[in-house]
Coordinates of C-alpha atoms and ligand atoms in Angstrom, one line a residue:
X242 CA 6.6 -4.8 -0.5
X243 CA 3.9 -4.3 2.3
X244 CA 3.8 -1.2 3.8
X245 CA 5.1 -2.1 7.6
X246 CA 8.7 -3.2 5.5
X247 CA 8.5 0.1 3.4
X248 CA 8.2 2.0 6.4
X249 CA 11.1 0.1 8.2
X250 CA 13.3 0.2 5.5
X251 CA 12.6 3.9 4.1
X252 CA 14.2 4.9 0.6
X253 CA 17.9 3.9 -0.1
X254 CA 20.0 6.8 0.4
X255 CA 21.1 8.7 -3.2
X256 CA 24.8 9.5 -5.0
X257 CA 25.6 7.1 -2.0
X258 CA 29.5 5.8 -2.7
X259 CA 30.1 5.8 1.0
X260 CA 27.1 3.1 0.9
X261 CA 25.3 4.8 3.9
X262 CA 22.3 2.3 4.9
X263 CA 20.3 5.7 6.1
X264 CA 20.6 9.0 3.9
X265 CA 22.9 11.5 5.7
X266 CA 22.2 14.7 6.8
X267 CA 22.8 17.7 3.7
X268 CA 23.2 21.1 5.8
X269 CA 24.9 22.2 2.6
X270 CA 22.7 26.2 1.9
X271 CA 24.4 26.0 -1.6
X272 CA 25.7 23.8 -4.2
X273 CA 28.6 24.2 -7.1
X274 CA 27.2 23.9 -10.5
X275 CA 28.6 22.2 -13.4
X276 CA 29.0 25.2 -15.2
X277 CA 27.2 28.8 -15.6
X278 CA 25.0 26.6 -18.5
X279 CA 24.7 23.4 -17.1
X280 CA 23.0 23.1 -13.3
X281 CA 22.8 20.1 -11.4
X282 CA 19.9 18.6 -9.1
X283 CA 20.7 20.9 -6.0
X284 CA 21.6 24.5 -6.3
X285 CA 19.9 26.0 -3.4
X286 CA 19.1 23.9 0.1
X287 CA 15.2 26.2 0.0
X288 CA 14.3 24.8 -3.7
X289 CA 15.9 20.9 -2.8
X290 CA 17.5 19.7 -0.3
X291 CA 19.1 15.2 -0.2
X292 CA 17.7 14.9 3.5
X293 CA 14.0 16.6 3.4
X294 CA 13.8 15.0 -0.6
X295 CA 15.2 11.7 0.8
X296 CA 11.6 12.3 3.5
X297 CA 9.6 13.7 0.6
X298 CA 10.1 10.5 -1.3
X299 CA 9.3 8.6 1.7
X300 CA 6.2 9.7 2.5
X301 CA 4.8 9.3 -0.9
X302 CA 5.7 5.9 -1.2
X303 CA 4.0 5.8 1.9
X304 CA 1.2 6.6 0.7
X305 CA 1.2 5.3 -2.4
X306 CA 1.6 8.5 -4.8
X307 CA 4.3 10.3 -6.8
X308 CA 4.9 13.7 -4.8
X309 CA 5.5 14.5 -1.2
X310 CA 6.8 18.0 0.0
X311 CA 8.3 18.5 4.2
X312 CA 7.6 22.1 5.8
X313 CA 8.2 23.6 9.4
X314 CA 5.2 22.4 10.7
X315 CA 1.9 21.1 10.2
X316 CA 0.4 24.6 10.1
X317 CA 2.9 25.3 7.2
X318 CA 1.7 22.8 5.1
X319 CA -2.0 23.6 6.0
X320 CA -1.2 27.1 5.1
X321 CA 0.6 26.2 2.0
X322 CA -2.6 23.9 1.0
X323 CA -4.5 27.3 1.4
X324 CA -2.2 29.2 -0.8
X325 CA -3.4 27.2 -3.4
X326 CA -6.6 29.1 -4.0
X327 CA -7.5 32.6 -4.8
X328 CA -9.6 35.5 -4.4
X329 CA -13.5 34.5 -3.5
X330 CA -12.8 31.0 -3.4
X331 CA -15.1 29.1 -0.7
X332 CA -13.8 26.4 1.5
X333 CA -15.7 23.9 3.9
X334 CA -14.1 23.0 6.7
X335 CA -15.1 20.5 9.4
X336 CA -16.3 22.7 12.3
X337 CA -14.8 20.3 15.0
X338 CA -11.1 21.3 12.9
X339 CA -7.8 21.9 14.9
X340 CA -7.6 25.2 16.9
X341 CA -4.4 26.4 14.9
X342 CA -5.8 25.5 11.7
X343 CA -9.5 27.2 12.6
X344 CA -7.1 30.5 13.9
X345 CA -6.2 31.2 10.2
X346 CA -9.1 30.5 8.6
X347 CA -11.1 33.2 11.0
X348 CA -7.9 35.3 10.9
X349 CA -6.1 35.7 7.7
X350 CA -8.7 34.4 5.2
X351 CA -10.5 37.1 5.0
X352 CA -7.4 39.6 4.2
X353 CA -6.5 36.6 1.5
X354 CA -10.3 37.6 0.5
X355 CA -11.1 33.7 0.9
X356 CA -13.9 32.8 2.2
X357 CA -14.7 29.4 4.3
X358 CA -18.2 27.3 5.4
X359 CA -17.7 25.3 9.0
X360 CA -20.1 22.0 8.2
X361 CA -20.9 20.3 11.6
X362 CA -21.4 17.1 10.3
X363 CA -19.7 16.6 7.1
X364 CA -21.3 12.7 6.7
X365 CA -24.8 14.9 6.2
X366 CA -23.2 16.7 3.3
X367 CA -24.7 16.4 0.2
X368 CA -24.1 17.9 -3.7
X369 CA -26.8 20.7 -3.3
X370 CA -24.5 21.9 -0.3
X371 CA -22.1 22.9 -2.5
X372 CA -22.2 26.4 -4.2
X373 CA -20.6 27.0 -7.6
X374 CA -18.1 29.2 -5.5
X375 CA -16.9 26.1 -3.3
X376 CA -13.2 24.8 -4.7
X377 CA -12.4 22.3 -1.8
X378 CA -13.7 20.0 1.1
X379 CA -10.9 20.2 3.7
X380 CA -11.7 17.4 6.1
X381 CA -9.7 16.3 8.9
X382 CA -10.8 13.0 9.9
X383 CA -10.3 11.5 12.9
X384 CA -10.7 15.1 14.4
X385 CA -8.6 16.9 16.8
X386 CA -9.6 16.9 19.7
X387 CA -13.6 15.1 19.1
X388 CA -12.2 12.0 16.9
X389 CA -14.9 12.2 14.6
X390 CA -14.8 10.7 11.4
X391 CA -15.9 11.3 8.3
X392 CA -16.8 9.1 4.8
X393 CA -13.8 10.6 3.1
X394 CA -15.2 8.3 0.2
X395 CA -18.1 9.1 -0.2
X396 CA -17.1 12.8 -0.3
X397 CA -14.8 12.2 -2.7
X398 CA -17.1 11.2 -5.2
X399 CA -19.4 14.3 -4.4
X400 CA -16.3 16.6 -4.9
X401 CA -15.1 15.2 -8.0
X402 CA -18.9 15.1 -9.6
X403 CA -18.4 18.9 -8.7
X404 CA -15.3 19.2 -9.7
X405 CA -14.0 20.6 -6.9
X406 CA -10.6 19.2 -4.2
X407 CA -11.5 17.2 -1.4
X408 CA -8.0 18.0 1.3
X409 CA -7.6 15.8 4.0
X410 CA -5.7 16.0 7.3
X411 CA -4.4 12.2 8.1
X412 CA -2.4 13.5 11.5
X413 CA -4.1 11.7 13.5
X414 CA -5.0 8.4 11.4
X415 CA -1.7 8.3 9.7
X416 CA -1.2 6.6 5.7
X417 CA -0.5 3.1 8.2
X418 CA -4.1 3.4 9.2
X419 CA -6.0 5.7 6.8
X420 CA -4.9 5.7 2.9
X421 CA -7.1 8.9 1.7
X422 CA -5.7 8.8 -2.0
X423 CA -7.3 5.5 -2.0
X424 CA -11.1 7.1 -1.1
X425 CA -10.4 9.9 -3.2
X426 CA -8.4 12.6 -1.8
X427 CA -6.6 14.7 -3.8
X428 CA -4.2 16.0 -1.1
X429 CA -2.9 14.6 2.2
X430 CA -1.5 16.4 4.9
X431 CA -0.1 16.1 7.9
X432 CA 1.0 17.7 11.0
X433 CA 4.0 15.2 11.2
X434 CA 4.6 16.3 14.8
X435 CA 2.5 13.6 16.1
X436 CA 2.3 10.2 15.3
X437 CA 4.8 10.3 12.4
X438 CA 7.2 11.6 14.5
X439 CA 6.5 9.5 17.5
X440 CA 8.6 11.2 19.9
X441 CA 8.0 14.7 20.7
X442 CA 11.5 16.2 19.5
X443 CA 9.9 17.4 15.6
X444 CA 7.9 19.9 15.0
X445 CA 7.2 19.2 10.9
X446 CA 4.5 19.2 8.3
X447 CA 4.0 17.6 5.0
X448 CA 0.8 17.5 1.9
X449 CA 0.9 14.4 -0.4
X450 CA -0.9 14.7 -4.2
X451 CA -0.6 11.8 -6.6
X452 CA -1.4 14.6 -9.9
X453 CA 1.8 16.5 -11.1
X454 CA 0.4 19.6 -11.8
X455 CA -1.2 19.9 -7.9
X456 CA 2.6 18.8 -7.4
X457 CA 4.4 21.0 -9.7
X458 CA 2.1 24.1 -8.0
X459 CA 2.9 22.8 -4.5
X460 CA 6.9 22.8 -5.5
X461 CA 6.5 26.2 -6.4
X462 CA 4.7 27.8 -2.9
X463 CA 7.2 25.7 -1.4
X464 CA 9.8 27.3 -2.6
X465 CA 8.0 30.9 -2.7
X466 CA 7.1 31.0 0.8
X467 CA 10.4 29.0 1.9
X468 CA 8.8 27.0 5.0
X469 CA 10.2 24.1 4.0
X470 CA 11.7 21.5 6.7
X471 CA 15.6 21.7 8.3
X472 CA 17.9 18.8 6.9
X473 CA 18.4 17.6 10.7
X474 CA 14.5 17.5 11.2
X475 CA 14.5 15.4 8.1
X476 CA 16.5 13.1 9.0
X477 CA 14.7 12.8 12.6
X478 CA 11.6 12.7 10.7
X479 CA 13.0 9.5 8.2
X480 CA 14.4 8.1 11.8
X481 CA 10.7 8.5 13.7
X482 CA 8.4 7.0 10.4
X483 CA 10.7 3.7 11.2
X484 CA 8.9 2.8 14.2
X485 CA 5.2 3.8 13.3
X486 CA 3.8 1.1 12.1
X487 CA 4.7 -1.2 15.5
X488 CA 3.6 2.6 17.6
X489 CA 0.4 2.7 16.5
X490 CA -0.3 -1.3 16.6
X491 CA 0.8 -0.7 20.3
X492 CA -1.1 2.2 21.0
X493 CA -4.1 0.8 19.4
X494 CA -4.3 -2.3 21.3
X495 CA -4.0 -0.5 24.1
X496 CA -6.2 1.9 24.0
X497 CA -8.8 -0.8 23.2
X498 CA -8.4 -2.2 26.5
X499 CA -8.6 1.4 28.0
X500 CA -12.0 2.1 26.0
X501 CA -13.3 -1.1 27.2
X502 CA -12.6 -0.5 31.3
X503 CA -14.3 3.0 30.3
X504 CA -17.0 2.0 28.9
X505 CA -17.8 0.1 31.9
X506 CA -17.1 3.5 34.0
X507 CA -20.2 4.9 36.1
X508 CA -18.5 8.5 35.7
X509 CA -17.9 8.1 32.4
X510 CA -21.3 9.5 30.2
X511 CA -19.3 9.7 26.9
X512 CA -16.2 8.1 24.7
X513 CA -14.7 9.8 21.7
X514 CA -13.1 7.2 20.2
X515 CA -13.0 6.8 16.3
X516 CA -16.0 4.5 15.0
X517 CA -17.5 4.4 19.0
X518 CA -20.3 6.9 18.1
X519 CA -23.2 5.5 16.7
X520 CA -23.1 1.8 14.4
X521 CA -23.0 4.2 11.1
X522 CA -19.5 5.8 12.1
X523 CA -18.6 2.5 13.2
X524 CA -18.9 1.0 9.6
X525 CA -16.7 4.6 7.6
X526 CA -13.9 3.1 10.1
X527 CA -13.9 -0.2 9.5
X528 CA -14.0 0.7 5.6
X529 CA -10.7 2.7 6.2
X530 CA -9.3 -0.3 7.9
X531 CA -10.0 -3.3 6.4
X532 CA -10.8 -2.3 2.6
X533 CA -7.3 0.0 2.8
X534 CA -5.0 -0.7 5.0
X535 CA -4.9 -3.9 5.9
X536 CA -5.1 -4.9 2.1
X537 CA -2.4 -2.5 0.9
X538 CA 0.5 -3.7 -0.8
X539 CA 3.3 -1.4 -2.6
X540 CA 4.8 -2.9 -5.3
Ligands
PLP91 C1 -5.0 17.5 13.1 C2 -3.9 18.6 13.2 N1 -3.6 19.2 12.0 C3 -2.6 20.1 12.0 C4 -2.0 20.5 13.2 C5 -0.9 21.5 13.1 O1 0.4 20.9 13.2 P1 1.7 21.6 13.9 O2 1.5 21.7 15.3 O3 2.8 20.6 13.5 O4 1.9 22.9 13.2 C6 -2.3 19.8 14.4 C7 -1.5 20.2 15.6 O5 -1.9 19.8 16.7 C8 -3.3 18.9 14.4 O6 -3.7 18.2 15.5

């Protein structure tokens, strides 16, 4: 199935004998259980929930991997990302990151004693950059608000040879653009609030892995820190991914014709637009466009 049907036709809904073409909305908190030995799929709506699993599942076949968790926001799944490390771990963060997610790295890292490295340009990074108490690359590419963008391949390979995750934030590429897991990322999130969405009424978050035990360690924080996403935002969620990939061919188009009438601008002395920079960023976009996306198929 190409990925414009998948994201059209979403994921059948589950235990359907109503045959509901869209899964419903679950606002069920709790569920009965077989018996005091035997428990079923759902017990508790902050450990599983059919709407926001119905989205999980979604987005991973999305993007082409086994897990996908929904939080409150984009910040919570950020946040949750950073929950998976400990005590002196280093991060390196693009400097041009989002504001909200720079805010807790210079404000609560230190009490989690984290640590974290801003890199200006991370397409200059190389393997002797990158101490023995660095355990991630966190790259958001395009960047919010400068639009750069960054080889996540070719950082992929550095992280792995160090054996360290590579974390990137696809909010504003989106897995119909930009397929990270296919350059090497281990985890993709997003601040579903944007483009996912698509129009303004959701304020979500969600992190992608393909390995089970990132997943299985994901599952857990979710549940832990309980900042997963409503059942009604779920569902607007599911409803808003059905449009993207028609969205962002739209928006796309036009804003080539926009860049084009700028370009020719006397007051204009500079563009950010992804790949516009300099004939080197030009060639990391076209990779994530024509080697990934526009050749991906889902089975
Ligand atoms: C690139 C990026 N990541 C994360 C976030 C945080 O997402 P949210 O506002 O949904 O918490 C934003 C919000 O603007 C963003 O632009």
């Amino acid at each position: 199935m190409k990925i414009e049907s998948l994201i059209v036709q979403g994921i059948p809904a589950k235990n359907n004998e109503n045959g509901a073409i869209v899964p419903p909305i679950y606002l069920a908190s709790t569920y009965v259980q077989p018996s005091i030995e035997e428990h079923q799929t759902y017990a508790y709506g902050r450990g599983g929930n059919p709407t926001r699993n119905a989205l999980e599942e979604l987005i991973s076949k999305i993007e082409g991997v086994d897990y996908g968790f929904a939080f409150a926001s984009g910040m919570a799944a950020t946040t949750t990302a950073f929950n998976l490390f400990k005590s002196g771990d280093k991060i390196l963060v693009n400097s041009n990151v989002y504001g909200g997610t720079y805010r807790y790295l210079d404000t609560v890292f230190q009490q989690q004693e984290l640590s974290y490295e801003l890199v200006d340009d991370f397409n200059l990074l190389s393997e002797e950059d990158i101490d023995t108490t660095v355990k991630a690359l966190f790259i958001e590419t395009p960047s919010n608000p400068l639009l750069q963008v960054t080889d996540i391949q070719r950082l992929a390979a550095i992280a792995h040879q160090k054996g360290i995750l590579i974390i990137v934030d696809n909010t504003f590429a989106t897995p119909y653009l930009q397929k990270p897991f296919e350059l090497g990322a281990d985890i993709v999130l997003y601040s579903a609030t944007k483009y996912l969405s698509g129009h303004a009424d959701v304020i979500a978050g969600l992190l992608t892995v393909a390995d089970s035990g990132l997943a299985a360690r994901i599952k857990h924080l979710q549940n832990t820190l309980g900042n997963i996403l409503s059942p009604f935002d779920s569902y607007s969620l599911i409803r808003g991914i059905k449009t993207l990939s028609v969205r962002m061919d739209r928006q796309e188009a036009n804003t080539v014709k926009i860049l084009a009438f700028l370009k020719e601008h006397e007051a204009i002395a500079r563009l950010n637009y992804p790949g516009s920079a300099s004939p080197e960023e030009a060639a990391i976009q076209k990779k994530k466009h024509v080697e990934t996306v526009r050749s991906f198929q889902l089975n």
